Tab-separated table of C-alpha atoms in Angstrom:
chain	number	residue	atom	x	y	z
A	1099	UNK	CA	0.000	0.000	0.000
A	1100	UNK	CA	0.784	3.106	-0.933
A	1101	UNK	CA	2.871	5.614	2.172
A	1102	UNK	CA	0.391	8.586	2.719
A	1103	UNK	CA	2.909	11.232	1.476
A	1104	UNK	CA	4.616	9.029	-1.055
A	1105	UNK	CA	3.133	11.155	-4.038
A	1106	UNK	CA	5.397	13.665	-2.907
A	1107	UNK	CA	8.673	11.294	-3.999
A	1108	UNK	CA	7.832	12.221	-7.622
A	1109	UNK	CA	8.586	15.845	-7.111
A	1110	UNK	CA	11.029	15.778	-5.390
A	1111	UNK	CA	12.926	13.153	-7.456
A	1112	UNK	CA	12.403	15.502	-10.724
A	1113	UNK	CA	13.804	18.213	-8.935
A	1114	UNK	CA	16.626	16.869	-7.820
A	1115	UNK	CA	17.316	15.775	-11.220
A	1116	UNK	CA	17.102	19.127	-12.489
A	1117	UNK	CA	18.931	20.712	-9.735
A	1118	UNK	CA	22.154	18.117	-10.387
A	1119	UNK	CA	21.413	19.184	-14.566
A	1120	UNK	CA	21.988	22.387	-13.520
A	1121	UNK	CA	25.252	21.532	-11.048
A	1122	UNK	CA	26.714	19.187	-13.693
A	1123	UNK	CA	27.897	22.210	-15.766
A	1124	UNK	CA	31.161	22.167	-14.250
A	1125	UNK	CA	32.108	19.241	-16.224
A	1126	UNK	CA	31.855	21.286	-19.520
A	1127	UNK	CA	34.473	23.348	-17.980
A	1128	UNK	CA	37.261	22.591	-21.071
A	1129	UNK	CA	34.988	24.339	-23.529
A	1130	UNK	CA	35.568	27.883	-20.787
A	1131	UNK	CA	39.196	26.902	-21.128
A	1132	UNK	CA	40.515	28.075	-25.157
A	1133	UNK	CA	37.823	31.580	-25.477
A	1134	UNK	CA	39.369	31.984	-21.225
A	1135	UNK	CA	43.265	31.235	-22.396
A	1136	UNK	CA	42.812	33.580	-25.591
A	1137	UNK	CA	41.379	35.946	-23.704
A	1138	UNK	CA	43.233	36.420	-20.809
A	1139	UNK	CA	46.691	34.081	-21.581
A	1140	UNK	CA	45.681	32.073	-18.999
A	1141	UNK	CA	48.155	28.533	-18.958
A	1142	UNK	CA	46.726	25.110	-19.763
A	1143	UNK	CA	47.909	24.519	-15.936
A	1144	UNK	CA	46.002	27.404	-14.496
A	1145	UNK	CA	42.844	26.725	-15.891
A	1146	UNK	CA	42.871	22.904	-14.533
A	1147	UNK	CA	43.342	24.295	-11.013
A	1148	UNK	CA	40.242	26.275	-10.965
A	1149	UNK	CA	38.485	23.184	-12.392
A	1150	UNK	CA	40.093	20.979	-9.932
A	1151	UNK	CA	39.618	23.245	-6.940
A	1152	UNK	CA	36.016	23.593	-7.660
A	1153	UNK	CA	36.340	19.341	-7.236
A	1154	UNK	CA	37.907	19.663	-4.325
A	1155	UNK	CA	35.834	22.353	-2.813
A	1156	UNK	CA	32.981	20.532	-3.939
A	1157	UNK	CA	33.509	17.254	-2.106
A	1158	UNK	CA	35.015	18.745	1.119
A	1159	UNK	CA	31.631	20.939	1.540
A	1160	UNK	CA	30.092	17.746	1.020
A	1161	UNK	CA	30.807	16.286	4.187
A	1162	UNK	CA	29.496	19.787	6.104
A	1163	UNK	CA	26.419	19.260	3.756
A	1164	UNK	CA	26.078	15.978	4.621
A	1165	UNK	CA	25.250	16.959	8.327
A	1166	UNK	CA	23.935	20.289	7.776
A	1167	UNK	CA	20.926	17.745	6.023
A	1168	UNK	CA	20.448	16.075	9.305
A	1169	UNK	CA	19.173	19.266	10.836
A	1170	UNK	CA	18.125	21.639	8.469
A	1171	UNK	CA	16.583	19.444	6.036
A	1172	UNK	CA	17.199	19.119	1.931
A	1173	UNK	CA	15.744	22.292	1.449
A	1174	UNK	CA	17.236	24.854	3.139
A	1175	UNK	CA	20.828	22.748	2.381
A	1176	UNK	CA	20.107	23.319	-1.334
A	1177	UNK	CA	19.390	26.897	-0.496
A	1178	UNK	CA	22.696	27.247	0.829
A	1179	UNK	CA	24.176	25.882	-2.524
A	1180	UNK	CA	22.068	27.813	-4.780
A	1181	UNK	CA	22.853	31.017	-3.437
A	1182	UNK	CA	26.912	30.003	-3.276
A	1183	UNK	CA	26.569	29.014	-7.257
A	1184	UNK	CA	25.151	32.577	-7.970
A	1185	UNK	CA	27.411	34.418	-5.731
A	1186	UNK	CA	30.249	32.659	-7.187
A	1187	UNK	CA	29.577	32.632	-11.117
A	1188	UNK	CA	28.772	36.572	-10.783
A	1189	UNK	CA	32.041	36.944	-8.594
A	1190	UNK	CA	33.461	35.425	-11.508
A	1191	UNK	CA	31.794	37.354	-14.225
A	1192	UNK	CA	33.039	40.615	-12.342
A	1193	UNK	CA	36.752	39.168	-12.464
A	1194	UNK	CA	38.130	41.089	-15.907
A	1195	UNK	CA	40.373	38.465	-16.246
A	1196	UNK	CA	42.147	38.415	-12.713
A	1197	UNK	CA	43.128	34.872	-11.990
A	1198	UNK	CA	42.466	34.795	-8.199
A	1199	UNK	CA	38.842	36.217	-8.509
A	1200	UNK	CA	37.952	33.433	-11.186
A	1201	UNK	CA	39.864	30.925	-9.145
A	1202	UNK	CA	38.276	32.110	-5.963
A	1203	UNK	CA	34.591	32.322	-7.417
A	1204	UNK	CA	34.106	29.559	-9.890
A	1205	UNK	CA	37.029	26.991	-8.128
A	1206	UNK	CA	36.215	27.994	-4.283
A	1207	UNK	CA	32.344	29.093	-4.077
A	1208	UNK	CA	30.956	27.633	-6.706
A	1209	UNK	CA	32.954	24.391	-5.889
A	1210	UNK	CA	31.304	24.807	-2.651
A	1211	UNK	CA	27.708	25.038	-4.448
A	1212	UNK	CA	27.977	21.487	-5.411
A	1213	UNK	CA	28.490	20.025	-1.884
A	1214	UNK	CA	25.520	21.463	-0.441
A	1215	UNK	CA	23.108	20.804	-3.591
A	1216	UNK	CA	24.232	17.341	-4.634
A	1217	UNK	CA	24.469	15.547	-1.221
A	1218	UNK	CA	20.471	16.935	-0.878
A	1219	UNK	CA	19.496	15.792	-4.117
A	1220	UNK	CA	21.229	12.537	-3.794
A	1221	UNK	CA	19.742	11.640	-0.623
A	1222	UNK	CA	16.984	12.273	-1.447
A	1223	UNK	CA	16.329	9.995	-4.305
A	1224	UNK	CA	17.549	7.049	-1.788
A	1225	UNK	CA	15.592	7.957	1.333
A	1226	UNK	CA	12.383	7.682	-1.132
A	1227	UNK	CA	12.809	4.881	-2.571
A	1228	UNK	CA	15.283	2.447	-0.566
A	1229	UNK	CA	14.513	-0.489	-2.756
A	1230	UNK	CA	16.000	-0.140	-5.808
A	1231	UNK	CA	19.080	2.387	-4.275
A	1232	UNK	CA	21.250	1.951	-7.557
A	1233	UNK	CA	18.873	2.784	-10.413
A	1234	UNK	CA	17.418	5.508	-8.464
A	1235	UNK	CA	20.981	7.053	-7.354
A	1236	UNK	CA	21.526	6.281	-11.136
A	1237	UNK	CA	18.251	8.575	-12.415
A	1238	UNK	CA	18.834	11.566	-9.838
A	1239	UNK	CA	22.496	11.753	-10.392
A	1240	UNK	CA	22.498	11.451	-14.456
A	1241	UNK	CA	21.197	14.831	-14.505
A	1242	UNK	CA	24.412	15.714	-13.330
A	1243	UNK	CA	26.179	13.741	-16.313
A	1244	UNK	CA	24.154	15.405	-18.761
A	1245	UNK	CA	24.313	18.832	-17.211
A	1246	UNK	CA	27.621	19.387	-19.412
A	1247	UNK	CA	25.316	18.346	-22.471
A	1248	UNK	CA	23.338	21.710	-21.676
A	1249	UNK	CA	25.787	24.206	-20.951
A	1250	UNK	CA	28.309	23.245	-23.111
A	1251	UNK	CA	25.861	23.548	-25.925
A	1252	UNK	CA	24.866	26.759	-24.614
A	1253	UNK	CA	28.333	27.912	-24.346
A	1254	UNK	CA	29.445	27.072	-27.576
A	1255	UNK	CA	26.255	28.803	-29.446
A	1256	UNK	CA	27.186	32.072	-27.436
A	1257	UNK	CA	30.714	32.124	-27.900
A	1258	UNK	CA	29.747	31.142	-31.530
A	1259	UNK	CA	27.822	34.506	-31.818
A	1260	UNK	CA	30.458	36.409	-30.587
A	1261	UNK	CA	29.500	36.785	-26.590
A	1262	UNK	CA	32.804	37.426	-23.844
A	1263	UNK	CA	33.424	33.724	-22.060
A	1264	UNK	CA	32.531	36.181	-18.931
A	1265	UNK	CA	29.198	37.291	-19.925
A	1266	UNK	CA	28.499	34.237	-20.483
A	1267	UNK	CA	29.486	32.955	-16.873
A	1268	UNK	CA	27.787	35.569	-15.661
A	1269	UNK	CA	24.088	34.633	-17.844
A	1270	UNK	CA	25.013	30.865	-16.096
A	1271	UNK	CA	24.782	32.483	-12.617
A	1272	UNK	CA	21.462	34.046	-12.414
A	1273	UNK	CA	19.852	31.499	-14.592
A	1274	UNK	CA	20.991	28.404	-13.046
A	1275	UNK	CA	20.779	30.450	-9.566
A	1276	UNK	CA	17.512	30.954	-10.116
A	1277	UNK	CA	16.097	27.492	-11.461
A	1278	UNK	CA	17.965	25.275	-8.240
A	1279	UNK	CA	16.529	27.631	-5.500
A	1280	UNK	CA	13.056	26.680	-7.443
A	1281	UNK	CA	14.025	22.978	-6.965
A	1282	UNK	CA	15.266	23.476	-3.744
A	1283	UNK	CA	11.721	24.259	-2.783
A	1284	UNK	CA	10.648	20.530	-3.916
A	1285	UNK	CA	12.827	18.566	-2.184
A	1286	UNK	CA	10.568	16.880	0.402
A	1287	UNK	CA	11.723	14.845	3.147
A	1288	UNK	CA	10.357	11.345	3.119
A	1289	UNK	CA	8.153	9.996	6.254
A	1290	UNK	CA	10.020	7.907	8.590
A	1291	UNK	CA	8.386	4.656	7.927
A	1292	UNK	CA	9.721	4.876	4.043
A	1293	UNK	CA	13.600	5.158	5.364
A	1294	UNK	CA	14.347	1.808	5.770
A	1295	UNK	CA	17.601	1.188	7.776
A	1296	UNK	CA	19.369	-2.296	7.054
A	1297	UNK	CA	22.637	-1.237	9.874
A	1298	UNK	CA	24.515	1.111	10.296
A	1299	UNK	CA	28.215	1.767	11.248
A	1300	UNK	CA	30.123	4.749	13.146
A	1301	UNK	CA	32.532	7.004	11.983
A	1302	UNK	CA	35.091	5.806	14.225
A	1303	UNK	CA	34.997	2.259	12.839
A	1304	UNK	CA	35.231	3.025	9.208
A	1305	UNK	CA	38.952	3.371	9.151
A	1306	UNK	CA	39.597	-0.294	10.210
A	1307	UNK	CA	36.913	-1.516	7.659
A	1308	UNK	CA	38.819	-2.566	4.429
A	1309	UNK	CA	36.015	-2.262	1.963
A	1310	UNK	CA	35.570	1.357	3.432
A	1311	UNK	CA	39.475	1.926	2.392
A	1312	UNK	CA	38.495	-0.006	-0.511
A	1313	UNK	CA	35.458	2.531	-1.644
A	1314	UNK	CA	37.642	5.257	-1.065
A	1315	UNK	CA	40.630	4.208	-2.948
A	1316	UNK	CA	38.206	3.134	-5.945
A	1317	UNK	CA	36.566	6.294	-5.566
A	1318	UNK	CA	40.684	8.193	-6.119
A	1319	UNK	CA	41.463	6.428	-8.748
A	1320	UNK	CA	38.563	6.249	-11.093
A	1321	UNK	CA	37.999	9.802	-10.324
A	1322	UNK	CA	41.443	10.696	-11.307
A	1323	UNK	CA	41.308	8.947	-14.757
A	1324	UNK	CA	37.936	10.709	-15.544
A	1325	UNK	CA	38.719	13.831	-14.034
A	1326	UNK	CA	41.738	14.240	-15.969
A	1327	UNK	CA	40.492	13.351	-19.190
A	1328	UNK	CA	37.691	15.505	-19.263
A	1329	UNK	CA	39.334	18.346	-18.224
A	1330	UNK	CA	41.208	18.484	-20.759
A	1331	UNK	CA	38.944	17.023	-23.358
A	1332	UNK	CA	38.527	19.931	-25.683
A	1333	UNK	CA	42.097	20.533	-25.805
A	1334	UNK	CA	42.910	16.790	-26.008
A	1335	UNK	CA	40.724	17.157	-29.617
A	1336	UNK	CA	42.384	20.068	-30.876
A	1337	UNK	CA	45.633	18.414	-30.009
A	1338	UNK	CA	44.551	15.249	-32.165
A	1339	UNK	CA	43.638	17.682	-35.016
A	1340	UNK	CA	40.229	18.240	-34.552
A	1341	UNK	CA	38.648	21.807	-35.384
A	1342	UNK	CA	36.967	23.712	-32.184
A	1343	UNK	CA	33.626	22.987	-33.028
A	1344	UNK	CA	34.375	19.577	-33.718
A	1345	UNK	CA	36.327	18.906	-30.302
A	1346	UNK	CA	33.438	20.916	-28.552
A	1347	UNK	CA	30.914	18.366	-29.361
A	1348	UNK	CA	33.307	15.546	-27.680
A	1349	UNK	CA	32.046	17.193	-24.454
A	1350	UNK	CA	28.379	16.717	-25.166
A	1351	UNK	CA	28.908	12.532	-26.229
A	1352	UNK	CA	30.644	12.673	-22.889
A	1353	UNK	CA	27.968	14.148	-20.868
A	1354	UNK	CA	25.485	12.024	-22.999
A	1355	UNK	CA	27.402	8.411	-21.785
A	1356	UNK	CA	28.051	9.747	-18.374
A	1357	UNK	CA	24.329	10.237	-18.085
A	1358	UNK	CA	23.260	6.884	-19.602
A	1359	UNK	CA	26.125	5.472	-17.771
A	1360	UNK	CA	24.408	6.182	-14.509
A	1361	UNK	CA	21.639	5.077	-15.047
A	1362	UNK	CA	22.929	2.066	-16.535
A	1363	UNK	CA	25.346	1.078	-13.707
A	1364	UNK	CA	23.029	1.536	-11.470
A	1365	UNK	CA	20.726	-0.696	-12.391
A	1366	UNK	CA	23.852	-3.365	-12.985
A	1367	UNK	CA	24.588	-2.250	-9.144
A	1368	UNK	CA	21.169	-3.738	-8.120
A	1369	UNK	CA	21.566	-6.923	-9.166
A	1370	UNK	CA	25.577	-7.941	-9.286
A	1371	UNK	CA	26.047	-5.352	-6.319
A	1372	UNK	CA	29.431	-4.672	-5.033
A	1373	UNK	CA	31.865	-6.788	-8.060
A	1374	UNK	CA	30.575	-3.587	-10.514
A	1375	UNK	CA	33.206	-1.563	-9.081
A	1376	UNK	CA	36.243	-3.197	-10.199
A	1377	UNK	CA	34.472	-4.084	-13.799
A	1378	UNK	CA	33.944	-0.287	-14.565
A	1379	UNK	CA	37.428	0.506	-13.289
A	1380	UNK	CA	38.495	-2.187	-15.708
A	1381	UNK	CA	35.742	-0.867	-18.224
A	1382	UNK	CA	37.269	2.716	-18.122
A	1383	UNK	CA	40.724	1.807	-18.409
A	1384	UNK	CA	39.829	0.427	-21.716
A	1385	UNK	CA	38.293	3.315	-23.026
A	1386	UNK	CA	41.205	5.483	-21.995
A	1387	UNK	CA	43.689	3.183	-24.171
A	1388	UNK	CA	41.531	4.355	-27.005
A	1389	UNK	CA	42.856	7.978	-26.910
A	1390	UNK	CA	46.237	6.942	-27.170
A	1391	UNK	CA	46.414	7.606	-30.984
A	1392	UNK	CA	47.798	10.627	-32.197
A	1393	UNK	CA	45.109	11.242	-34.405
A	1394	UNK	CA	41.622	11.501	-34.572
A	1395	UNK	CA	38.578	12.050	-37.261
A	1396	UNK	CA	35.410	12.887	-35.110
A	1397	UNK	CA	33.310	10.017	-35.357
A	1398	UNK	CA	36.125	8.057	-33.970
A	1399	UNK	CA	36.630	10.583	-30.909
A	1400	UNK	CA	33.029	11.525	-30.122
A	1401	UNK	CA	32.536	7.471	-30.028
A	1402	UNK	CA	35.299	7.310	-27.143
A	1403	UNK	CA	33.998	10.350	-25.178
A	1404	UNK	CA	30.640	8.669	-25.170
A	1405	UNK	CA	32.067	5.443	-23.882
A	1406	UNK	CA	34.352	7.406	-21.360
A	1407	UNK	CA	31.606	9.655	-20.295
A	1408	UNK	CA	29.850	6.306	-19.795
A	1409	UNK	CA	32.674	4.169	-17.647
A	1410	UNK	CA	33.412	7.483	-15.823
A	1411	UNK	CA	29.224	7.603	-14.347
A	1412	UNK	CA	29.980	4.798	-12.852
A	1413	UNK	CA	31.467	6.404	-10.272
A	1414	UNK	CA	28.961	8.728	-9.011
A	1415	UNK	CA	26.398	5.577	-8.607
A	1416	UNK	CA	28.348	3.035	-7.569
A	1417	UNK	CA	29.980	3.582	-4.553
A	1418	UNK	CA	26.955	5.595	-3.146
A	1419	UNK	CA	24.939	2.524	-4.020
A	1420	UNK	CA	27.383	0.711	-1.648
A	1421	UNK	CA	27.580	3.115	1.147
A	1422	UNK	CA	23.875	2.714	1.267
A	1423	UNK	CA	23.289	-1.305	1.216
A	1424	UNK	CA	26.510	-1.465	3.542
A	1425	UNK	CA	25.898	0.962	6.001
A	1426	UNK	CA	22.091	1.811	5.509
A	1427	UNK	CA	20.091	4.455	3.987
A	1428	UNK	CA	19.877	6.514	7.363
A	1429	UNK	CA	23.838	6.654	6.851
A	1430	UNK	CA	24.393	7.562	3.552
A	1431	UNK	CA	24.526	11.837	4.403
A	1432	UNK	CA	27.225	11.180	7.055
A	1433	UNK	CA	29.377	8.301	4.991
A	1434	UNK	CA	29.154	9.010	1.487
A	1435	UNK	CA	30.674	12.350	1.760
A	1436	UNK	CA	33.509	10.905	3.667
A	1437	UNK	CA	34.077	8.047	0.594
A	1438	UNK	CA	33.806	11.029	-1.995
A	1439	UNK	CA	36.666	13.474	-0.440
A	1440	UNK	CA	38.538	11.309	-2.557
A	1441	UNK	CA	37.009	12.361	-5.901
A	1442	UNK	CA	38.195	16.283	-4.042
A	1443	UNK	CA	41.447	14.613	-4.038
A	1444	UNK	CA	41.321	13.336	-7.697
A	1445	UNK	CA	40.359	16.797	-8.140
A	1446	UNK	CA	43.354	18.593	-7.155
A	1447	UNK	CA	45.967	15.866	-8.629
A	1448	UNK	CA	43.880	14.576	-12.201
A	1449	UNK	CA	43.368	18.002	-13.865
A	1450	UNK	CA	46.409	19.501	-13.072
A	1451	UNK	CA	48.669	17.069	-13.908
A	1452	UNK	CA	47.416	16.791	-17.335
A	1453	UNK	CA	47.858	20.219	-17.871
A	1454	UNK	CA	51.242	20.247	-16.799
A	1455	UNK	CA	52.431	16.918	-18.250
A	1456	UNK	CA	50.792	18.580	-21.650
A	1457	UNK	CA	52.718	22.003	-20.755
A	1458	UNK	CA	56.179	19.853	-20.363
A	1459	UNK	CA	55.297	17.833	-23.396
A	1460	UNK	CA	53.000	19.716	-25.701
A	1461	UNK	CA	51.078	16.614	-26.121
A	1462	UNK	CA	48.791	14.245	-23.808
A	1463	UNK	CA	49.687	10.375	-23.988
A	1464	UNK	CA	51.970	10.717	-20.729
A	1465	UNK	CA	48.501	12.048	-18.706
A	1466	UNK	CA	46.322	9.130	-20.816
A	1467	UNK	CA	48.959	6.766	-19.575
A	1468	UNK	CA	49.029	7.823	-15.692
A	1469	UNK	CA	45.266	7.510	-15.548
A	1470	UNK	CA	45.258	3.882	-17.068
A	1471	UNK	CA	47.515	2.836	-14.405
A	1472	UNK	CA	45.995	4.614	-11.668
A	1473	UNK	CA	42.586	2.617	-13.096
A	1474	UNK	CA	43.949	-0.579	-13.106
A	1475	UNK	CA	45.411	-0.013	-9.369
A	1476	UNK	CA	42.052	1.050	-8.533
A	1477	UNK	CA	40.662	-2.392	-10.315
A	1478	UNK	CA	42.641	-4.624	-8.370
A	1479	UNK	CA	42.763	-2.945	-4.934
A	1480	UNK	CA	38.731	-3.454	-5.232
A	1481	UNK	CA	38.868	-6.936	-6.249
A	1482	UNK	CA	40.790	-8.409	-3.516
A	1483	UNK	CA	37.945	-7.351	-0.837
A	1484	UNK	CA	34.996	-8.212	-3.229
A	1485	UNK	CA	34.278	-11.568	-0.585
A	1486	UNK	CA	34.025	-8.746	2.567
A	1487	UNK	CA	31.836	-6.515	1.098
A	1488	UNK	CA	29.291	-8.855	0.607
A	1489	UNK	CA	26.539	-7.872	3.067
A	1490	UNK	CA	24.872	-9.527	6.224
């Protein structure tokens, strides 16, 4: 029988669908990155730090979100975010090319934006509908996949007709400011009797739990790979002798797998369970060894960004799919955020590198290479405590 306020799950799951759409822009940072570089000389290296900060920023507030949702509640937590994304894109916009203002507003508070509005959106979709945790994490968070499918479309037509990158930031601030403190509003907080709680575990045991180290370290090192890939995934096409618009559109196929990806792995998650995570680390190191060529014609590279995009979604899905059927849905606010400091991590270390491997060698096969290995480390180090995550 149907729970007396369950018609309210509907809602709320579309809006936090379209409030991760809206967050997921940052990954269609690389197409800021050539109109920001011409504009204002800024080097390949300097523009992956704001991107990676805003990674890192964004998983560290996670883990204040994550108990700031305990007491205030999804709504006012995706308040909080909304008004840090606006504040931060117009600090941005207002920046006239100094570094530290764009680092500080896009990297720092709108980095910060994310924590508060994903880990409310995310826990949402669980708390209303514990049964089928993967393809439900899957659906809420593939609107943050394809959120680089909007805005970088959006991007390029504007920079196409001739707008400043920084008007254009600044058009992404009040609009998306606006639209997630609408869907804020809609994200209702389940009944108590639909929050089902399987166990639970407390902070101070989670160091000495291996599959805890191992979620983490999975977490690093398939975050990495992605992270530094798509970073630099415009530039990666240009490199390989593609034409802007042509390298631009790699981001969308990206977007588009990551999307389907989610959705995809999470319903593998709910019925293989934890032995997904090593397969997409596996999956994704694959997909890597396809950029390897020097190369490219765009069918050929738009096919690999849609099967990286794909492997890299994955990640968002399947280790908060975990969290929840290991330590229990009532857990998943306080945990997961603690698991996904190391995608912050990946953050500060993926993107940079690859800029600065590609500075040192004007070309990207030593960055392609680190995050295959760092992949299949990741693959193996998963593996080898697939029999203890198994749950009671």
């Amino acid at each position: 029988m149907e729970q007396p306020a369950s018609y309210k799950r509907w809602p709320a799951l579309a809006a936090a669908v379209i409030m991760q759409t809206c967050l997921g822009g940052i990954y269609a940072w690389s197409v800021f990155v050539p109109p920001l570089s011409a504009a204002f000389g800024y080097t390949a290296g300097q523009t992956q730090l704001v991107f990676g900060l805003a990674i890192a920023c964004f998983t560290i507030t996670m883990v204040l979100a994550g108990r700031l949702l305990l007491r205030w509640g999804p709504r006012r937590t995706a308040l909080l975010g909304s008004l840090l994304f606006a504040c931060g894109h117009l600090l941005a916009a207002m920046s006239q090319g100094h570094y530290l203002l764009l680092l500080g507003g896009i990297g720092l508070l709108g980095g910060a934006s994310l924590g508060f509005g994903y880990v409310a959106a995310l826990a949402i979709g669980i708390q209303w509908f514990p049964r089928h945790k993967g393809l439900v994490t899957g659906v809420a968070v593939a609107g943050f996949g394809a959120g680089a499918i909007v805005l970088s479309t959006f991007t390029s037509f504007c920079l196409h007709r001739g707008w400043p990158v920084l008007d254009i930031i600044r058009a992404i601030g009040w609009s998306y400011g606006v639209l997630t403190a609408l869907s804020a509003l809609l994200l209702f907080t389940p009944p108590p009797a639909i929050d089902h709680r399987p166990h639970s575990a407390t902070s101070a045991s989670l160091l000495g739990d291996r599959v805890f180290r191992a979620l983490v370290g999975g977490m690093f090192c398939g975050t990495f790979a992605g992270l530094l890939v798509i970073g630099n995934l415009k530039p990666i096409g240009l490199n390989g002798g593609l034409t802007a618009t042509t390298a631009a559109m790699a981001i969308s196929f990206f977007a588009l797998g990551n999307a389907v990806g989610r959705i995809s792995w999470g319903w593998i998650s709910d019925r293989v369970g934890y032995v997904a995570i090593p397969f997409s680390l596996v999956f994704l190191c694959g997909t890597l060894g396809l950029l390897l060529g020097a190369r490219f014609i765009a069918l050929t590279f738009w096919t690999v960004a849609f099967l990286m995009g794909f492997g890299f979604g994955s990640c968002f899905v399947l280790y908060a799919a975990q969290t929840a059927s290991r330590y229990g849905v009532s857990e998943v606010a306080k945990i997961y955020p603690l698991v996904f400091l190391a995608y912050g991590a990946a953050g500060l270390a993926g993107p940079p590198l690859g800029g600065h491997l590609f500075d040192l060698t004007r070309n990207y096969t030593w960055s392609i290479l680190a995050g295959m290995v760092m992949l299949l480390l990741g693959a193996v180090w998963t593996w080898r405590v697939r029999h203890a995550a198994r749950t009671d």
